PDB file of C-alpha atoms in Angstrom:
ATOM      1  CA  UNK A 246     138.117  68.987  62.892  1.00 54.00           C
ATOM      2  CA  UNK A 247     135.484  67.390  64.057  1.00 51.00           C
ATOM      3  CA  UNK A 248     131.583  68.884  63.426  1.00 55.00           C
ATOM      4  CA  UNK A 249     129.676  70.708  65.873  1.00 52.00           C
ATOM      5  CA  UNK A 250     126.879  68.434  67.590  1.00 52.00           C
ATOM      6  CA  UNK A 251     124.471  68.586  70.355  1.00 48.00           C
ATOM      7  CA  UNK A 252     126.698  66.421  72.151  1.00 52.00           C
ATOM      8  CA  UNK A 253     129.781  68.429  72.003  1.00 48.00           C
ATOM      9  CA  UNK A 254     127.558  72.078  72.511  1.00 46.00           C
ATOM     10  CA  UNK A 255     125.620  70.811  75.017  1.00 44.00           C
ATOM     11  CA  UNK A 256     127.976  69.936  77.647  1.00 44.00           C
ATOM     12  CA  UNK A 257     130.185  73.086  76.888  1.00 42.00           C
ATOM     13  CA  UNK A 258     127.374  75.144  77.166  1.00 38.00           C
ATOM     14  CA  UNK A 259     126.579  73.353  80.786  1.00 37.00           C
ATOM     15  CA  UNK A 260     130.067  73.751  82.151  1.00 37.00           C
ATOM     16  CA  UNK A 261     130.401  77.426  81.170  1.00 35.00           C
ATOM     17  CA  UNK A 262     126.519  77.886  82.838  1.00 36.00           C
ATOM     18  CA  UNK A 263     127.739  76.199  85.980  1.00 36.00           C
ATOM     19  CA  UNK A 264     131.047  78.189  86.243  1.00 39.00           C
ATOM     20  CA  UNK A 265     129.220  81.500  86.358  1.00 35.00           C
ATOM     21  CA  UNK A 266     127.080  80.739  88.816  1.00 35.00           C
ATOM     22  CA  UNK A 267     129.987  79.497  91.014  1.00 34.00           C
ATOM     23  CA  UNK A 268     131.681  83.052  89.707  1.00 33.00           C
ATOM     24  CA  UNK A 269     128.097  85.363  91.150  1.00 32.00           C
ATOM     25  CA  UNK A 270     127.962  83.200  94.196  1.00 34.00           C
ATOM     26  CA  UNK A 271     131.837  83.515  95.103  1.00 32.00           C
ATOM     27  CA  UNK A 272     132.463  87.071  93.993  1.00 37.00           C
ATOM     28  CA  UNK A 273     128.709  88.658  94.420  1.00 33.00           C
ATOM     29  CA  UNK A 274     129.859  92.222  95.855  1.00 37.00           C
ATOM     30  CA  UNK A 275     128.434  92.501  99.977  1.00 38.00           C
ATOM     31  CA  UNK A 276     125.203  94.634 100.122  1.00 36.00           C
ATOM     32  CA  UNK A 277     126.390  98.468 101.018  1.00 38.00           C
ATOM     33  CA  UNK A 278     127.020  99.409 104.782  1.00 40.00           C
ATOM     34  CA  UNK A 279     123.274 100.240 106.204  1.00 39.00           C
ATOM     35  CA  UNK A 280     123.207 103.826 107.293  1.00 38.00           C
ATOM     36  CA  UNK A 281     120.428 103.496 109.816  1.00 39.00           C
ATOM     37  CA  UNK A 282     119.350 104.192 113.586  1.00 39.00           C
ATOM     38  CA  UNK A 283     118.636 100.617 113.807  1.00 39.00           C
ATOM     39  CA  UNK A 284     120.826  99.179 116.675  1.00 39.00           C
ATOM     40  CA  UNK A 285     124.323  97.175 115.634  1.00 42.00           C
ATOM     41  CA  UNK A 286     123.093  93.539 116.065  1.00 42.00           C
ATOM     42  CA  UNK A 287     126.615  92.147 115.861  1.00 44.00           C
ATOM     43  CA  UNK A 288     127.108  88.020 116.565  1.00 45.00           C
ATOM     44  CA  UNK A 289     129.960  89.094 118.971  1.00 49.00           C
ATOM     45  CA  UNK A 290     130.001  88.807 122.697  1.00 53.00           C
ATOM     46  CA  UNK A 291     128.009  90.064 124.275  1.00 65.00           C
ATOM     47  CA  UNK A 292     124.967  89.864 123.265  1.00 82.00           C
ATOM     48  CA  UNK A 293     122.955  93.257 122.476  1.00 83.00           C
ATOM     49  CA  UNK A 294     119.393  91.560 123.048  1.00 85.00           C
ATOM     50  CA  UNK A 295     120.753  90.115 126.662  1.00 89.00           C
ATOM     51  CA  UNK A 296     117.969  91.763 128.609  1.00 90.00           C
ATOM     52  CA  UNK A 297     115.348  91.167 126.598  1.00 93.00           C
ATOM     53  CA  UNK A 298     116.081  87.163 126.125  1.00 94.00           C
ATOM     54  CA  UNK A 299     114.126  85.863 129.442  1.00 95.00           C
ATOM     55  CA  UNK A 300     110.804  87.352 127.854  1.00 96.00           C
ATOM     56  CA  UNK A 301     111.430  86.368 124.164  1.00 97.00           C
ATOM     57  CA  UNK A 302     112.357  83.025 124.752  1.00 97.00           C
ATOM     58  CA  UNK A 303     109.204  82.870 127.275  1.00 97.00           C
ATOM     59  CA  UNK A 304     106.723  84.218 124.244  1.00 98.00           C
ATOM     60  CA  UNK A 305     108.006  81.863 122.112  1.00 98.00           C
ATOM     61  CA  UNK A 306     107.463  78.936 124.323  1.00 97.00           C
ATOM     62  CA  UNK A 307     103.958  80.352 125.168  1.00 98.00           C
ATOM     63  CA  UNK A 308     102.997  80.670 121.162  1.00 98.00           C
ATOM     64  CA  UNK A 309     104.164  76.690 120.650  1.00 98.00           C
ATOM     65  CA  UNK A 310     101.514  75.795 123.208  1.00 98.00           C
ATOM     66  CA  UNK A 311      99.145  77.184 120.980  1.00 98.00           C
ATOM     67  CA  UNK A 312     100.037  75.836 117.227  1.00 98.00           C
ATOM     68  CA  UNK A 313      97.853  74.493 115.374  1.00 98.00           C
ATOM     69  CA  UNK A 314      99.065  71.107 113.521  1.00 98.00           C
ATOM     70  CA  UNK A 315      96.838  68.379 113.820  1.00 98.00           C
ATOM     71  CA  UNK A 316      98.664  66.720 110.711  1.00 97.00           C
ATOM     72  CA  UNK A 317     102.916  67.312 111.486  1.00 96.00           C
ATOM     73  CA  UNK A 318     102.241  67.293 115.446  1.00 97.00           C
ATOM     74  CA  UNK A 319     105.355  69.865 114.733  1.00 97.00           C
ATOM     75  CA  UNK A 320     104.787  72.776 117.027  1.00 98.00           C
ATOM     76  CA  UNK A 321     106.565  76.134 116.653  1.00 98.00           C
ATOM     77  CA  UNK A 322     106.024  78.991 118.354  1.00 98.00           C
ATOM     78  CA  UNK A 323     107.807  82.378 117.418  1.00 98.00           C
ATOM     79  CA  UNK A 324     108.285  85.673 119.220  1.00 98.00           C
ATOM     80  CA  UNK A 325     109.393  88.633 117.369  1.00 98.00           C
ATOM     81  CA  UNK A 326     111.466  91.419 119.158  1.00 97.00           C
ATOM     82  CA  UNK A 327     111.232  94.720 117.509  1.00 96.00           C
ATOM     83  CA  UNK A 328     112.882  98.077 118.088  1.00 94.00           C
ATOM     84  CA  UNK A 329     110.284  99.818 120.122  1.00 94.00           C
ATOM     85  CA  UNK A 330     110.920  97.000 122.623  1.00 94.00           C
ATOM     86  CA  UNK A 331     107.633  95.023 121.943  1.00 96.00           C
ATOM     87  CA  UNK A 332     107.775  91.231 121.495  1.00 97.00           C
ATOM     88  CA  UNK A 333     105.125  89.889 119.580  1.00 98.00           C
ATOM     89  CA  UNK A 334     104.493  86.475 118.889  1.00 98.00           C
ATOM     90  CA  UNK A 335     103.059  83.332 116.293  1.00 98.00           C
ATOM     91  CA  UNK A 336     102.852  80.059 115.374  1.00 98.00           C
ATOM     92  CA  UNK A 337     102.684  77.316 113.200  1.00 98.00           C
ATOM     93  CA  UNK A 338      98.989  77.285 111.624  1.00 98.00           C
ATOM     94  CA  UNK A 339      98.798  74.107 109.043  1.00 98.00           C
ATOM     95  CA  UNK A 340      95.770  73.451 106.768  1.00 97.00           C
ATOM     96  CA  UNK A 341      94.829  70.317 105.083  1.00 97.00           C
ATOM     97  CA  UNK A 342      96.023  71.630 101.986  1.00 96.00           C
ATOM     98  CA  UNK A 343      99.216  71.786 103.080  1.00 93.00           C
ATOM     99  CA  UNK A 344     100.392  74.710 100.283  1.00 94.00           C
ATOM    100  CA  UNK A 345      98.489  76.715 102.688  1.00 96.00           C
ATOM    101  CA  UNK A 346     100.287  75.825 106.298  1.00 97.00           C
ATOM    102  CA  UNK A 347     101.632  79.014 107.659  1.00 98.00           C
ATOM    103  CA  UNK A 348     104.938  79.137 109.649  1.00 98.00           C
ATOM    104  CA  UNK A 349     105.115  80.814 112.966  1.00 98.00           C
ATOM    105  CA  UNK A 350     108.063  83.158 112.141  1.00 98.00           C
ATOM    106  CA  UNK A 351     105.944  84.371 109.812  1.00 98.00           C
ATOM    107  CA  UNK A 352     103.120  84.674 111.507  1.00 98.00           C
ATOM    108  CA  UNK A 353     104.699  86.549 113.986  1.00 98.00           C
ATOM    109  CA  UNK A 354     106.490  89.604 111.938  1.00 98.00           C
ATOM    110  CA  UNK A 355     102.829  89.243 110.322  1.00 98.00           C
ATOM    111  CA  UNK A 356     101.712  90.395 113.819  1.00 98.00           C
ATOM    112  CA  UNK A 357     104.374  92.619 114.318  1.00 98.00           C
ATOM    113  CA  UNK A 358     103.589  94.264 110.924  1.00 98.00           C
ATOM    114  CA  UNK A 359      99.664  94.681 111.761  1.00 98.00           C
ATOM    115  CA  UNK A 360     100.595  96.788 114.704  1.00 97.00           C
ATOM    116  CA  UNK A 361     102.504  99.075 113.193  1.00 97.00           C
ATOM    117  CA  UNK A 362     105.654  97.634 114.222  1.00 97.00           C
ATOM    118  CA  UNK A 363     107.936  96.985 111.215  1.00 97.00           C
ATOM    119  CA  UNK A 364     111.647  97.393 113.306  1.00 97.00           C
ATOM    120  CA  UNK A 365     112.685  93.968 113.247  1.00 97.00           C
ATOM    121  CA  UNK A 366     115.433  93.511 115.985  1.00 96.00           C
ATOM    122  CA  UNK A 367     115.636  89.987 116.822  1.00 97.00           C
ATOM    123  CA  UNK A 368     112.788  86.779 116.369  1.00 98.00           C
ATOM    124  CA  UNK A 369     113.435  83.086 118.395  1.00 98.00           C
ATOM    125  CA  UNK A 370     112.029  79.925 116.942  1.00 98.00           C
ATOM    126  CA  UNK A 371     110.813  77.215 120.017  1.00 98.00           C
ATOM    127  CA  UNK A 372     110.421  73.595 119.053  1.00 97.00           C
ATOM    128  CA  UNK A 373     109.714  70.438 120.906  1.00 97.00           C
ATOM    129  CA  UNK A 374     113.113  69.543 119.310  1.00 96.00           C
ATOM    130  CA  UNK A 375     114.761  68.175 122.213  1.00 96.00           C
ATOM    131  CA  UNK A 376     118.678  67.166 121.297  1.00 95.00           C
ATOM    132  CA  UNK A 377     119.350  69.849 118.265  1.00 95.00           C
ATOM    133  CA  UNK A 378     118.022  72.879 117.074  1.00 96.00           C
ATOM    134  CA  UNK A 379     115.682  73.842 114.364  1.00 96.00           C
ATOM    135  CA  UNK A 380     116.285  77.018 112.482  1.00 97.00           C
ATOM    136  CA  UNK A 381     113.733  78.885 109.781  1.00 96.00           C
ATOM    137  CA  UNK A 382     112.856  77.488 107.107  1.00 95.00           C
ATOM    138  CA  UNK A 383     113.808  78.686 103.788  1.00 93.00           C
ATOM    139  CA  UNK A 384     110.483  81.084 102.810  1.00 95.00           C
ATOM    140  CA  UNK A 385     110.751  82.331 106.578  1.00 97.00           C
ATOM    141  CA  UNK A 386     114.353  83.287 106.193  1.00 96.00           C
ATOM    142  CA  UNK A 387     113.370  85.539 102.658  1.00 95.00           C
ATOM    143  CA  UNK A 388     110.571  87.302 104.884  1.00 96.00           C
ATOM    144  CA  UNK A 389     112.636  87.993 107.609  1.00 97.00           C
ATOM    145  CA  UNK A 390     115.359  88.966 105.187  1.00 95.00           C
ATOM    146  CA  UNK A 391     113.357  91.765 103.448  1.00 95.00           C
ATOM    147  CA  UNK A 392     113.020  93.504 106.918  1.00 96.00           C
ATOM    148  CA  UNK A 393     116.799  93.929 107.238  1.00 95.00           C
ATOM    149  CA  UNK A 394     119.602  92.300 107.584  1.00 94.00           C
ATOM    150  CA  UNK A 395     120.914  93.041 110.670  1.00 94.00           C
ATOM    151  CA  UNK A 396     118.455  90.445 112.090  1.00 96.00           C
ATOM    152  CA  UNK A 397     119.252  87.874 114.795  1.00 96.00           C
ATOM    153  CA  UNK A 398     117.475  85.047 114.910  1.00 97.00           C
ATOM    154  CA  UNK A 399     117.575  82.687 117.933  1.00 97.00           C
ATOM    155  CA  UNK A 400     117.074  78.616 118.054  1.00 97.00           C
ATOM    156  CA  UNK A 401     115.824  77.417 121.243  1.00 97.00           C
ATOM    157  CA  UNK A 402     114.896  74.291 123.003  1.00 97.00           C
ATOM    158  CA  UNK A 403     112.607  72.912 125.497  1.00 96.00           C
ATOM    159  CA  UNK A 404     115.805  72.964 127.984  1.00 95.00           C
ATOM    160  CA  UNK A 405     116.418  76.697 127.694  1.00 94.00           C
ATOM    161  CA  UNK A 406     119.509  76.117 125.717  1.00 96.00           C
ATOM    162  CA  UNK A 407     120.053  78.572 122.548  1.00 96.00           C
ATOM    163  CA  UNK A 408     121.833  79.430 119.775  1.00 96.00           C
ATOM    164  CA  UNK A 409     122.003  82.931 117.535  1.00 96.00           C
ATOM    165  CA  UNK A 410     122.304  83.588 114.171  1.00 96.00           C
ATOM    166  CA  UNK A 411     122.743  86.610 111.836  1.00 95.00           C
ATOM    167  CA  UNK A 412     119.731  86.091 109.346  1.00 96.00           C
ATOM    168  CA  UNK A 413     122.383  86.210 106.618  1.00 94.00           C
ATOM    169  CA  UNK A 414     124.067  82.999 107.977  1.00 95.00           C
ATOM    170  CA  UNK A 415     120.870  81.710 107.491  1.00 95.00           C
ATOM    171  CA  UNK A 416     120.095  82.816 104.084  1.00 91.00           C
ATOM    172  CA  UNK A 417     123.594  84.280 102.454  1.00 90.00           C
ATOM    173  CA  UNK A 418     122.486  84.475  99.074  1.00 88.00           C
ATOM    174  CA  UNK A 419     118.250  85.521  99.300  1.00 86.00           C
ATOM    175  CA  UNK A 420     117.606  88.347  97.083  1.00 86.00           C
ATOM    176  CA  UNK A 421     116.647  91.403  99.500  1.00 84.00           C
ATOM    177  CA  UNK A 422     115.857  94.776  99.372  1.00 85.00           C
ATOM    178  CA  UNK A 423     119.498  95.950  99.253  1.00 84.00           C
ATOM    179  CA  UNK A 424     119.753  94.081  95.742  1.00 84.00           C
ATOM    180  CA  UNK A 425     116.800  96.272  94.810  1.00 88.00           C
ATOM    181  CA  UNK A 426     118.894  99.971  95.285  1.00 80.00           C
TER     182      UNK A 426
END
């Protein structure tokens, strides 16, 4: 038999690491059912935010004109739709330290938050992206994540055209309140 090394412990010890991650990512139980008066913000036709699109996507538009990023020339602007029916909105604010950039989503639910207004409902990302979409990046998707996860986020272009996502398409695996209970 031959003797234990770091050669033969190592790699053991690295396949049975990797297979339980694969094992928590592929069997990690589904967050319990939400028991809230929040509205069901299904990805099924049609769309429960409908009426309230025209003016979100507008805001967001608006906020990009405003971004400040003298260093990317990448301008996002961000509206944030939130139960009560108020949109707020944000944008990208960079700094040459660039550690200390802030995204617009999160300048947005920032705004949101200051006013009270923590019943995130919905939040649409505008670029200058003209032939794809951009969607949040990952620190966005975490903040947007720990105010629920019923979320839809939208992805919209200069054209008009859009696409929705549940925030947990965006971010299946985040670590969120729910893991906290």
């Amino acid at each position: 038999e031959k003797p234990q090394t770091m050669e033969t412990i190592v790699p053991a010890t690295a396949i049975l690491l990797i297979g339980a991650s694969v094992l928590y990512h592929t069997q990690r139980p589904k967050s319990p059912a939400k028991t809230s008066s929040k509205p069901d913000i299904s990805l099924q036709d049609p769309d429960p935010n409908q009426a309230f699109l025209p003016e979100l996507f507008e805001t967001a538009t608006k906020a990009k004109e405003v971004a400040y990023c003298p260093y990317s020339n990448f301008r996002v602007g961000v509206a944030v739709l939130t139960g009560s029916g108020k949109v707020y909105s944000g944008c990208n604010i960079e700094n040459a330290s660039y550690g200390l950039t802030v995204c617009g989503e999160r300048v947005a639910l920032f705004n949101a938050v200051t006013q009270g207004d923590q019943d995130i409902v919905a939040i649409a990302v505008s670029t200058d992206i003209e032939d794809h979409l951009k969607w949040c990046c990952g620190a966005c998707t975490q903040v947007i994540l720990e105010f629920g996860e019923h979320i839809t986020v939208y992805s919209v272009r200069p054209d008009g055209y859009h696409e929705r996502k549940n925030i947990r398409e965006l971010a299946p695996y985040s670590f969120c309140k729910a893991d906290l209970m």
